[in-house]
CSV table of C-alpha atoms and ligand atoms in Angstrom, one decimal:
chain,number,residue,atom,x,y,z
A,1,UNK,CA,178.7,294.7,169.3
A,2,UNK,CA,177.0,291.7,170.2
A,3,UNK,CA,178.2,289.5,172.8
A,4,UNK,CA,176.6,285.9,172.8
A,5,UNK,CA,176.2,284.2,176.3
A,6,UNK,CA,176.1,280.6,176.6
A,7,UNK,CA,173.9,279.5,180.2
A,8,UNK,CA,171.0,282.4,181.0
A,9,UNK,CA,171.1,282.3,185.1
A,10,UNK,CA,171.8,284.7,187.4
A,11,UNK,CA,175.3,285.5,186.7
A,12,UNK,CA,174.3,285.7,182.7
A,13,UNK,CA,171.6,288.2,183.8
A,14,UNK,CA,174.4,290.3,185.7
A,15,UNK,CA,176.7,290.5,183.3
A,16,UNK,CA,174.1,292.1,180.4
A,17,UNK,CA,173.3,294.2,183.0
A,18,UNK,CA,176.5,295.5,183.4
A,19,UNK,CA,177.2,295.4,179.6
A,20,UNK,CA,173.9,297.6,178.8
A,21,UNK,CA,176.0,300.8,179.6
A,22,UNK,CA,178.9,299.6,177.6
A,23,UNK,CA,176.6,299.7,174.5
A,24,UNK,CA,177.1,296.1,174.0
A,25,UNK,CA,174.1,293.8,173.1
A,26,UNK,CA,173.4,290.6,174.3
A,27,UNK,CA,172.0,287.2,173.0
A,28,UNK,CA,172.0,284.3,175.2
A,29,UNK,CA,171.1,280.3,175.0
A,30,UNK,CA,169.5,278.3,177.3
A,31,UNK,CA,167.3,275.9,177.3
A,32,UNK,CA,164.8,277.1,180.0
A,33,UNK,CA,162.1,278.9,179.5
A,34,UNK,CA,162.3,280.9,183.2
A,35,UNK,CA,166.0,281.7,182.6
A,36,UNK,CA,167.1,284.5,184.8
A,37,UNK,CA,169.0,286.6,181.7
A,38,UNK,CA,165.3,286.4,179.7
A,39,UNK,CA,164.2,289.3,181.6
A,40,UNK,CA,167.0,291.8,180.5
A,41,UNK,CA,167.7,290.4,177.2
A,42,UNK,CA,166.9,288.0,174.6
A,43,UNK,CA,167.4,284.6,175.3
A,44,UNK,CA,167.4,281.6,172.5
A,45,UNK,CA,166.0,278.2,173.8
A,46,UNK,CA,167.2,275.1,173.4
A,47,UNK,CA,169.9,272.5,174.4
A,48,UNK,CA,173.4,273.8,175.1
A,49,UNK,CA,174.7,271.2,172.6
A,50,UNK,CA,172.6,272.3,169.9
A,51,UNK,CA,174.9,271.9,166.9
A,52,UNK,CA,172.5,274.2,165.2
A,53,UNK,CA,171.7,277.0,167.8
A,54,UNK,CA,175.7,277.2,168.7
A,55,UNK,CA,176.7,277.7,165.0
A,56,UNK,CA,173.8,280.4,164.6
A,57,UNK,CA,175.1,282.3,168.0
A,58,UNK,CA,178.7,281.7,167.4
A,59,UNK,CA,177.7,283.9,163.3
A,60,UNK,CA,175.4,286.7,165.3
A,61,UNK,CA,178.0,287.4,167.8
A,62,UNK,CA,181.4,289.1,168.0
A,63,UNK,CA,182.4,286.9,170.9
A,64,UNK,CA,181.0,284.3,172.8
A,65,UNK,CA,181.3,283.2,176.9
A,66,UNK,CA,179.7,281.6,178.9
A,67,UNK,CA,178.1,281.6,182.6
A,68,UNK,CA,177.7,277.9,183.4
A,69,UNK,CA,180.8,275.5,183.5
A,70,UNK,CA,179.0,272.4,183.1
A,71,UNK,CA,178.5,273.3,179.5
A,72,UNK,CA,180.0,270.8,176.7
A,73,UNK,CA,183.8,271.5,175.5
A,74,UNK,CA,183.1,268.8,172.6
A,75,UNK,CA,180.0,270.9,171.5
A,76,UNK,CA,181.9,274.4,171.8
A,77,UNK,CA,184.7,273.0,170.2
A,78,UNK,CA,183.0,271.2,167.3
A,79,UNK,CA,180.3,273.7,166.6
A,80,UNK,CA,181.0,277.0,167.8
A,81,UNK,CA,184.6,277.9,166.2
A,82,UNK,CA,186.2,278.1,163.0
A,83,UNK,CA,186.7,280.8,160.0
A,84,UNK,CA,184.1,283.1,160.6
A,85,UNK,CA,182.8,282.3,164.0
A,86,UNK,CA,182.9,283.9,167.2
A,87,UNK,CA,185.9,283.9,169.2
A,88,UNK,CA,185.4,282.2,172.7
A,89,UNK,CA,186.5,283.6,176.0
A,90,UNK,CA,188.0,282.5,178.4
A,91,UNK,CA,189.3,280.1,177.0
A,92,UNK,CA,188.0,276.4,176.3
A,93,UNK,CA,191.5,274.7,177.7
A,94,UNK,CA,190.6,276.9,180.9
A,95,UNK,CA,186.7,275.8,180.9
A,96,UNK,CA,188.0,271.7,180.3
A,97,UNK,CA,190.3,271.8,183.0
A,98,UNK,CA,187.2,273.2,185.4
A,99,UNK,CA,185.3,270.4,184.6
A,100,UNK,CA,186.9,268.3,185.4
A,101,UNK,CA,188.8,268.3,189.7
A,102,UNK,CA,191.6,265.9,188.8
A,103,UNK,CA,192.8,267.9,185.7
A,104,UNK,CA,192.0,270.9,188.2
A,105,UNK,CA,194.9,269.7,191.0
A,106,UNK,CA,197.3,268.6,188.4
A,107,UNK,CA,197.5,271.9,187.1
A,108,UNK,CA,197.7,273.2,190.6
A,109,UNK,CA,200.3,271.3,190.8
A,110,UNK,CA,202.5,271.9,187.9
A,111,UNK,CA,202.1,275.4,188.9
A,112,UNK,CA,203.1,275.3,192.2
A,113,UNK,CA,200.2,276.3,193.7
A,114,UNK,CA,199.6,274.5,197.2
A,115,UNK,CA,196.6,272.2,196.8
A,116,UNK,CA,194.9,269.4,198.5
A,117,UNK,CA,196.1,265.7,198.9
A,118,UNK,CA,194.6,264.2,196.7
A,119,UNK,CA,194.1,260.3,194.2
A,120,UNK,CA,191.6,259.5,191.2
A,121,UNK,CA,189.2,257.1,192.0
A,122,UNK,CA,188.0,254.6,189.6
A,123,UNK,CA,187.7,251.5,191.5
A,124,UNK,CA,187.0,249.5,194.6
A,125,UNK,CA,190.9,248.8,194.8
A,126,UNK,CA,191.7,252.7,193.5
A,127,UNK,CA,189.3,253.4,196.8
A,128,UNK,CA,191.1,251.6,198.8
A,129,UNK,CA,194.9,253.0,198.1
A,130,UNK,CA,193.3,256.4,198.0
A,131,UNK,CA,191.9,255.9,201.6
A,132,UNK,CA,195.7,254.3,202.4
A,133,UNK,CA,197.5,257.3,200.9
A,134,UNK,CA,195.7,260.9,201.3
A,135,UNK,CA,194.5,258.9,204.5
A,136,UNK,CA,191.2,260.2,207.0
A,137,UNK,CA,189.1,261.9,207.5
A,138,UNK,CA,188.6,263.3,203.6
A,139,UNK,CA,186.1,263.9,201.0
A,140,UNK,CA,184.9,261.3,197.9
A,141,UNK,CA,183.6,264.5,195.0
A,142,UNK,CA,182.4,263.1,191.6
A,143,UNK,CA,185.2,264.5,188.9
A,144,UNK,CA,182.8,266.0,187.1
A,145,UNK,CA,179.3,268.4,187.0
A,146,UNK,CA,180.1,268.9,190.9
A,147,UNK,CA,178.3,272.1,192.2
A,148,UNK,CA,177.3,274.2,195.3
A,149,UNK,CA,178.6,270.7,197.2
A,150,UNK,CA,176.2,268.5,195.3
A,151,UNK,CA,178.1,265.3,194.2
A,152,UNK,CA,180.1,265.3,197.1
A,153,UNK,CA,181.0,262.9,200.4
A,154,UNK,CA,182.7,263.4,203.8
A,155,UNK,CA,184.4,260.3,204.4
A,156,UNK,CA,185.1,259.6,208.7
A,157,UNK,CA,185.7,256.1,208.3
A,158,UNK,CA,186.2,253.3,206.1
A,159,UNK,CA,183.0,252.3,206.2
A,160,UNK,CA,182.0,255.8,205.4
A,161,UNK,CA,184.0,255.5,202.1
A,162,UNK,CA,182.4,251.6,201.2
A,163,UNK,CA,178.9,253.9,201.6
A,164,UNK,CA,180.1,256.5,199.8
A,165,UNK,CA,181.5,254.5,196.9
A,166,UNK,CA,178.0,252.7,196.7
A,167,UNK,CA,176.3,256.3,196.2
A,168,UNK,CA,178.2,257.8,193.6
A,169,UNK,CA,179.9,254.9,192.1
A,170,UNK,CA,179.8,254.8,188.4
A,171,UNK,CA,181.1,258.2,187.4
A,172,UNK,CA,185.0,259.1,188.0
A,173,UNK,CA,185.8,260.0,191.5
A,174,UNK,CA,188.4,261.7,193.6
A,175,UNK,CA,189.4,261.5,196.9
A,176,UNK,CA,190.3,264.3,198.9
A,177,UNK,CA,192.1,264.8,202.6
A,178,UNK,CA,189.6,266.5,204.7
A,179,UNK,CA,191.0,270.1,205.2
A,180,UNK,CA,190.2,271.5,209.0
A,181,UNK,CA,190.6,274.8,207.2
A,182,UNK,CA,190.2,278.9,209.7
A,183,UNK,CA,188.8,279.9,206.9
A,184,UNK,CA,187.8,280.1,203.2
A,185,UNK,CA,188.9,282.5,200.9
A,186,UNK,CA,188.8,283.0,197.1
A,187,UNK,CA,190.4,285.8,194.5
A,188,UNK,CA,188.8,286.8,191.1
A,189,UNK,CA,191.0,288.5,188.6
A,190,UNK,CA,190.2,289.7,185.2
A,191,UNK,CA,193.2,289.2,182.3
A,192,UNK,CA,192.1,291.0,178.7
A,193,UNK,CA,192.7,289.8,175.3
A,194,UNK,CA,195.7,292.2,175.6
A,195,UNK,CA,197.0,290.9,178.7
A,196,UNK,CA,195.9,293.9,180.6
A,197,UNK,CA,195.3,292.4,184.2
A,198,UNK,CA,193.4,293.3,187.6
A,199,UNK,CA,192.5,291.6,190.7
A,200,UNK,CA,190.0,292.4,193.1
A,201,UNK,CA,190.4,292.2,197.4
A,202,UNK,CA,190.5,289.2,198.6
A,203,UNK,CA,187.1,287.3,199.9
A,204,UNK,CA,186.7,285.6,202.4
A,205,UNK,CA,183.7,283.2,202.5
A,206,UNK,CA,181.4,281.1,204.6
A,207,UNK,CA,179.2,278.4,203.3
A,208,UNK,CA,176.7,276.0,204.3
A,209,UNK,CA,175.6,273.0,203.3
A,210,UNK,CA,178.7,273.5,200.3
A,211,UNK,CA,176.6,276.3,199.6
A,212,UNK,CA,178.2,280.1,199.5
A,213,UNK,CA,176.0,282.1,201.9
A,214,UNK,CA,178.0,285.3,202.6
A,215,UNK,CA,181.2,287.0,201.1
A,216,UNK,CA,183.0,289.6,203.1
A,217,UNK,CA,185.4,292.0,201.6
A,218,UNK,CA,188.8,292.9,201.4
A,219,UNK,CA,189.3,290.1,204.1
A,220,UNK,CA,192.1,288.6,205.5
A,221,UNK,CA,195.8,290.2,205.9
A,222,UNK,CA,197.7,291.0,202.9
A,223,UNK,CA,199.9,288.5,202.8
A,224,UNK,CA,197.4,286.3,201.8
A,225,UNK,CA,196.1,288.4,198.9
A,226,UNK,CA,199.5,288.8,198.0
A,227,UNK,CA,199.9,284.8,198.0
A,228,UNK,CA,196.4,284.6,196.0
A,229,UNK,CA,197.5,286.9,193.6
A,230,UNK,CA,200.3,285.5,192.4
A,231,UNK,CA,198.6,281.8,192.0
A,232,UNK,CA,195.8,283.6,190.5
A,233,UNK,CA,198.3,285.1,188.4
A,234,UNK,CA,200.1,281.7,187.0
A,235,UNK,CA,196.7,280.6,185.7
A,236,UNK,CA,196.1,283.8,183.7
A,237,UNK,CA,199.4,283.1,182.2
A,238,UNK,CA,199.1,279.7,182.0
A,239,UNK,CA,195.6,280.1,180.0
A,240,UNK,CA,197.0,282.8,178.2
A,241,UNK,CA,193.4,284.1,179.7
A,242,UNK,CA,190.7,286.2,178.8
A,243,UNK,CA,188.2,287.0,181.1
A,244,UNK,CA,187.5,286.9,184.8
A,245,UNK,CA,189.2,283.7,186.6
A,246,UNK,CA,188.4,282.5,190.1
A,247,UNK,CA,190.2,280.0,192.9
A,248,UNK,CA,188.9,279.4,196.2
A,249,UNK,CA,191.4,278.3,199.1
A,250,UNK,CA,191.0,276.9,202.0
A,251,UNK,CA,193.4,279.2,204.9
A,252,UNK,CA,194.8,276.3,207.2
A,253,UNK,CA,197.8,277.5,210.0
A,254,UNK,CA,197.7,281.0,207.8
A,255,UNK,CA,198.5,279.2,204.2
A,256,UNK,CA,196.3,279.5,201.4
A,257,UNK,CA,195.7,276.1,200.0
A,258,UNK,CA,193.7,276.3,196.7
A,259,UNK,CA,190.6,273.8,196.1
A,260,UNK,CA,189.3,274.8,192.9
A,261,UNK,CA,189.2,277.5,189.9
A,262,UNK,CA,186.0,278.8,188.3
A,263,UNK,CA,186.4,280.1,184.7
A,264,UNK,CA,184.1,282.9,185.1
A,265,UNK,CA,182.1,285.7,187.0
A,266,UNK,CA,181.9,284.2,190.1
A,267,UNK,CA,179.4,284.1,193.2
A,268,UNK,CA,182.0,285.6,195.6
A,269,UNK,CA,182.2,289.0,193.7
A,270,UNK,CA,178.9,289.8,193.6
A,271,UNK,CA,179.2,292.5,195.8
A,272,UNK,CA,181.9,294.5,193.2
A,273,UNK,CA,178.5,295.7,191.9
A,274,UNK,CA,177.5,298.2,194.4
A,275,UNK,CA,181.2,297.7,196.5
A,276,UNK,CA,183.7,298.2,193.6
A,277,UNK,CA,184.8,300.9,190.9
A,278,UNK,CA,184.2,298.2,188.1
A,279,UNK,CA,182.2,295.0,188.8
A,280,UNK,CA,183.3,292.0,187.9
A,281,UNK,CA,181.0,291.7,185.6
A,282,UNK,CA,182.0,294.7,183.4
A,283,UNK,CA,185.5,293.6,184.1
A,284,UNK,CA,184.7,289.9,182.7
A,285,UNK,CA,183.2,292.4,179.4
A,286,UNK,CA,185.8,294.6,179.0
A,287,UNK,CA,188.4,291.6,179.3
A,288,UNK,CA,186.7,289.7,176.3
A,289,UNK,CA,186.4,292.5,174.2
A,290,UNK,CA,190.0,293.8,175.1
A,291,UNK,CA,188.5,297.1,176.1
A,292,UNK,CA,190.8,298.3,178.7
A,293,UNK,CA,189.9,297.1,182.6
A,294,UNK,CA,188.8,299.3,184.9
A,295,UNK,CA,189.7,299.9,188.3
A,296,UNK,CA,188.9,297.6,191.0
A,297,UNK,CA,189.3,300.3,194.1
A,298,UNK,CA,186.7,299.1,197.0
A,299,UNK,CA,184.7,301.7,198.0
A,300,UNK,CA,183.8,300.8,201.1
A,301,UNK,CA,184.1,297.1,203.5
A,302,UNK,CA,181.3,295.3,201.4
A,303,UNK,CA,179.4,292.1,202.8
A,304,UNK,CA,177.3,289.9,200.2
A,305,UNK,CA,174.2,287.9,201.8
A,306,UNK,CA,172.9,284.8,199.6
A,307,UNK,CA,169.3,284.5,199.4
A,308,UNK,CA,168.6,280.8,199.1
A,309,UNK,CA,165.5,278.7,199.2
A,310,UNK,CA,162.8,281.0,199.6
A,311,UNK,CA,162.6,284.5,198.8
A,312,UNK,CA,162.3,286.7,202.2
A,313,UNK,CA,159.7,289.5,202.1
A,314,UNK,CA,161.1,292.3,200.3
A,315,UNK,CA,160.5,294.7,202.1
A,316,UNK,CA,161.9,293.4,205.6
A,317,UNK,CA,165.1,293.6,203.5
A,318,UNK,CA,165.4,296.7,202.6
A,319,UNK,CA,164.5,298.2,205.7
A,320,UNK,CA,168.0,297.2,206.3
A,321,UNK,CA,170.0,300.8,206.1
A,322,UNK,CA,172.0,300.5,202.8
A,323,UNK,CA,171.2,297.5,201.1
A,324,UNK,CA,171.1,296.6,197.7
A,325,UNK,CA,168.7,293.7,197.0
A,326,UNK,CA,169.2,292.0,193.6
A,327,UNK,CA,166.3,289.4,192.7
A,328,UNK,CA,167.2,287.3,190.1
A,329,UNK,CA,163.0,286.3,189.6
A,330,UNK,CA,163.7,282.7,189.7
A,331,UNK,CA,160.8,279.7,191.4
A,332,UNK,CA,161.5,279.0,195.1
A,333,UNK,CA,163.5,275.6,195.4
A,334,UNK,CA,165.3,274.1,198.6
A,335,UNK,CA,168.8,275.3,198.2
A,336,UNK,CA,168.5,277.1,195.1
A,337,UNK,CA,170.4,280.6,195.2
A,338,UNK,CA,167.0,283.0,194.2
A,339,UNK,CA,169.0,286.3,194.9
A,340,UNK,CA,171.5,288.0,197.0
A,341,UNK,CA,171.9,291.2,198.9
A,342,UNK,CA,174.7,293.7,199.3
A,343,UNK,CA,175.8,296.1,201.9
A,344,UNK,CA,178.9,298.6,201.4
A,345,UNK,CA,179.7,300.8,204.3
A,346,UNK,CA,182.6,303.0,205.8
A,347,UNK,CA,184.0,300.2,208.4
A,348,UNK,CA,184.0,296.5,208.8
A,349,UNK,CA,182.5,296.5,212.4
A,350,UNK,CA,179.5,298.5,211.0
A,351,UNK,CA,178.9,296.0,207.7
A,352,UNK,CA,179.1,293.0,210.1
A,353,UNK,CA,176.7,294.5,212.2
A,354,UNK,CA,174.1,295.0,209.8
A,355,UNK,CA,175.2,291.7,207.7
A,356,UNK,CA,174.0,290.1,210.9
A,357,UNK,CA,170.8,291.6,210.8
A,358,UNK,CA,170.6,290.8,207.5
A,359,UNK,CA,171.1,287.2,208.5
A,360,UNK,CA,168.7,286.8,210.8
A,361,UNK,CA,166.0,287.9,208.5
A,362,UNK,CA,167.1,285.2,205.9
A,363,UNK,CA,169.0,283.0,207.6
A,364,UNK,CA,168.7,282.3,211.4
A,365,UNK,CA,171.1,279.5,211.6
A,366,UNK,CA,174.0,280.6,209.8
A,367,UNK,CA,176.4,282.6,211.9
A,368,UNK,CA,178.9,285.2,210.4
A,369,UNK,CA,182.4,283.4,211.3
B,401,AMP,P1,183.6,272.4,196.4
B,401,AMP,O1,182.4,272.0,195.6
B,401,AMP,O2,184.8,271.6,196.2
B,401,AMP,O3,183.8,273.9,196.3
B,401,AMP,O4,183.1,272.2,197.9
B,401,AMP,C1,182.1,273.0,198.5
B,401,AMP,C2,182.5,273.3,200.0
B,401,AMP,O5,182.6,272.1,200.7
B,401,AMP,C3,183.8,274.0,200.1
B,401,AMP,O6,183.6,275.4,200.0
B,401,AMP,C4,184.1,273.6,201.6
B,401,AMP,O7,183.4,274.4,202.5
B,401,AMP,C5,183.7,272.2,201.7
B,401,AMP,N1,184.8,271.3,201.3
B,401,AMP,C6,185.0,270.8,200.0
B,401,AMP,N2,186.2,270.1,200.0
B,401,AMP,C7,186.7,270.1,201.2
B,401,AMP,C8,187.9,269.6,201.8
B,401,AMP,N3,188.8,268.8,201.1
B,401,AMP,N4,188.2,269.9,203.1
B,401,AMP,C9,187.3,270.7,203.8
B,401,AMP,N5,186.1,271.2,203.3
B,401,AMP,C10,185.9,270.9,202.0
């Protein structure tokens, strides 16, 4: 059973890793050659778009996902399905309305799930009734290819906004009211092809810069994974899903609000490798291959440090009692997620203890909330 992978970074790497034990076989396509995945398996390069490459994966594999969203629906949908071809999971309605934050908070909407004010931008005058309407402070976020906060602007003023609109102008915007959110949070589910479905403890997570530097977990009271799971849950349905499925919310006055959905293994559950049953990894595998899930019992309070920028020296790290270092072998780049670190242990007091020791080896500014 081969299971072709579309996007070779970190979380592609991750995901043959936990498939390996399965006895499932991987072949993945990216176009660079220092893709994370291409030291675990074998990794085809060339251009995601490849009409070529994705009908030649789409006839080796059984099934076909993905670990990058930014990937082209036109190009999966053109190339990659048909009689004979692979079936793709999760779905590509799921991975279109990802791309793109407007179609994101209508279906937010139309599900009932709390979201953000929010108004398309397209224009100087579609600015300016946005600004009127949602109101300040707030955020201007291209529609599209946003990431890890790039493509993003906090708005104060009006002027702000004029600025703003000058920088990113061009592509389709949308405004957002500014959220003076406690705290972030996010849940990860897994549905299978047979509708088999599992959720994981909640996470709650502190970035900076827009970047995700540490996940705790399970966080939060249960209310609000009670509240996450069921929003999580009308998107599984809605999708008629297959794979793991992410939101992240915003907690404002103890309400989840939800800001976005990620159609795959995400960031925040990295630490189900060493801190649950099942990863979400081998979840996301089972899911697509409708093997049944497996359980997603925490075995411990887990916290999850992002290594960004620069790798620290090795073994500082793991002179840290109980830590699981993962390096995902990537080149050193400002703001560039290079690996992460996991700690499980019996109490919360103790992980936060020793996640703040593992912040101040990687991270002396960032504070654990
Ligand atoms: P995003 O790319 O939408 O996930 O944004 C990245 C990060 O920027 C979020 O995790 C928040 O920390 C922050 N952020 C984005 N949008 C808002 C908002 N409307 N209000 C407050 N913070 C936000």
């Amino acid at each position: 059973m081969t299971v072709g992978v579309i996007g070779g970074g970190q979380l592609g790497r991750m995901l043959a890793l936990a498939g390996y034990p399965l006895g499932l076989d991987f072949l993945f396509l990216d176009p660079s050659k220092e893709a994370p995945a291409a030291r675990v398996a074998p990794v085809v390069h060339g251009e995601f778009t490849d009409p070529q490459l994705l009908k030649w994966l789409s006839r080796e594999c059984q099934v076909l996902t993905f670990d990058w969203e930014n990937i082209s629906v036109e190009a999966l949908r053109r190339h990659a399905t048909g009689a004979r071809r692979a079936r793709i999971c999760p779905p590509v309605t799921a991975l279109a309305t990802a791309q793109d934050r407007v179609a994101e908070k209508r279906l937010f909407e139309r599900l009932g799930i709390p979201t953000t004010r929010w108004q398309a931008v397209g224009s100087r005058a579609t600015l300016e009734r946005a600004l009127r309407e949602v109101g300040l402070p707030g955020v201007l976020k291209t529609r599209r290819m946003g990431y890890d906060g790039k493509g993003q602007m906090r708005i104060r003023t009006h002027a702000d906004a004029l600025h703003a609109w000058e920088r990113l102008a061009n592509v389709p915007l949308i405004y957002e009211e500014w959220v003076p959110f406690e705290c972030e949070v996010s849940i990860i589910g897994a549905r299978s092809t047979r509708g088999q479905t599992v959720f994981y403890p909640l996470n709650g997570n502190a970035h900076a810069n827009g970047i995700l530097r540490v996940t705790r977990a399970p966080y939060g009271p249960s209310r609000w994974h009670r509240a996450a799971i069921g929003y999580l849950t009308r998107c599984l349905e809605h999708f008629g899903y297959a794979g793991v499925l992410t939101i992240e919310f915003f907690v404002r006055n103890g309400r989840l609000i939800a800001n976005e959905m990620a159609p795959r293994v995400h960031n925040s559950g990295h630490w189900t490798i060493e801190g649950c049953a099942t990863s979400q990894f081998e979840n996301h595998l089972r899911a697509i291959l409708g093997l049944p899930l497996g359980s997603t019992r925490p075995s411990g309070h887990s916290a999850m440090v992002n290594l960004i920028g620069q790798m620290p020296e090795r073994a500082r790290l793991l002179e840290v009692e109980g830590l699981h270092l993962h390096d995902y072998g990537k080149q050193p780049r400002p703001d560039r997620k290079l690996g992460h670190c996991t700690l499980v242990e019996p109490t919360a007091s103790r992980r936060d203890r020793l996640a703040r020791q593992v912040l101040a080896r990687v991270a002396p500014g960032v504070r654990l909330p």
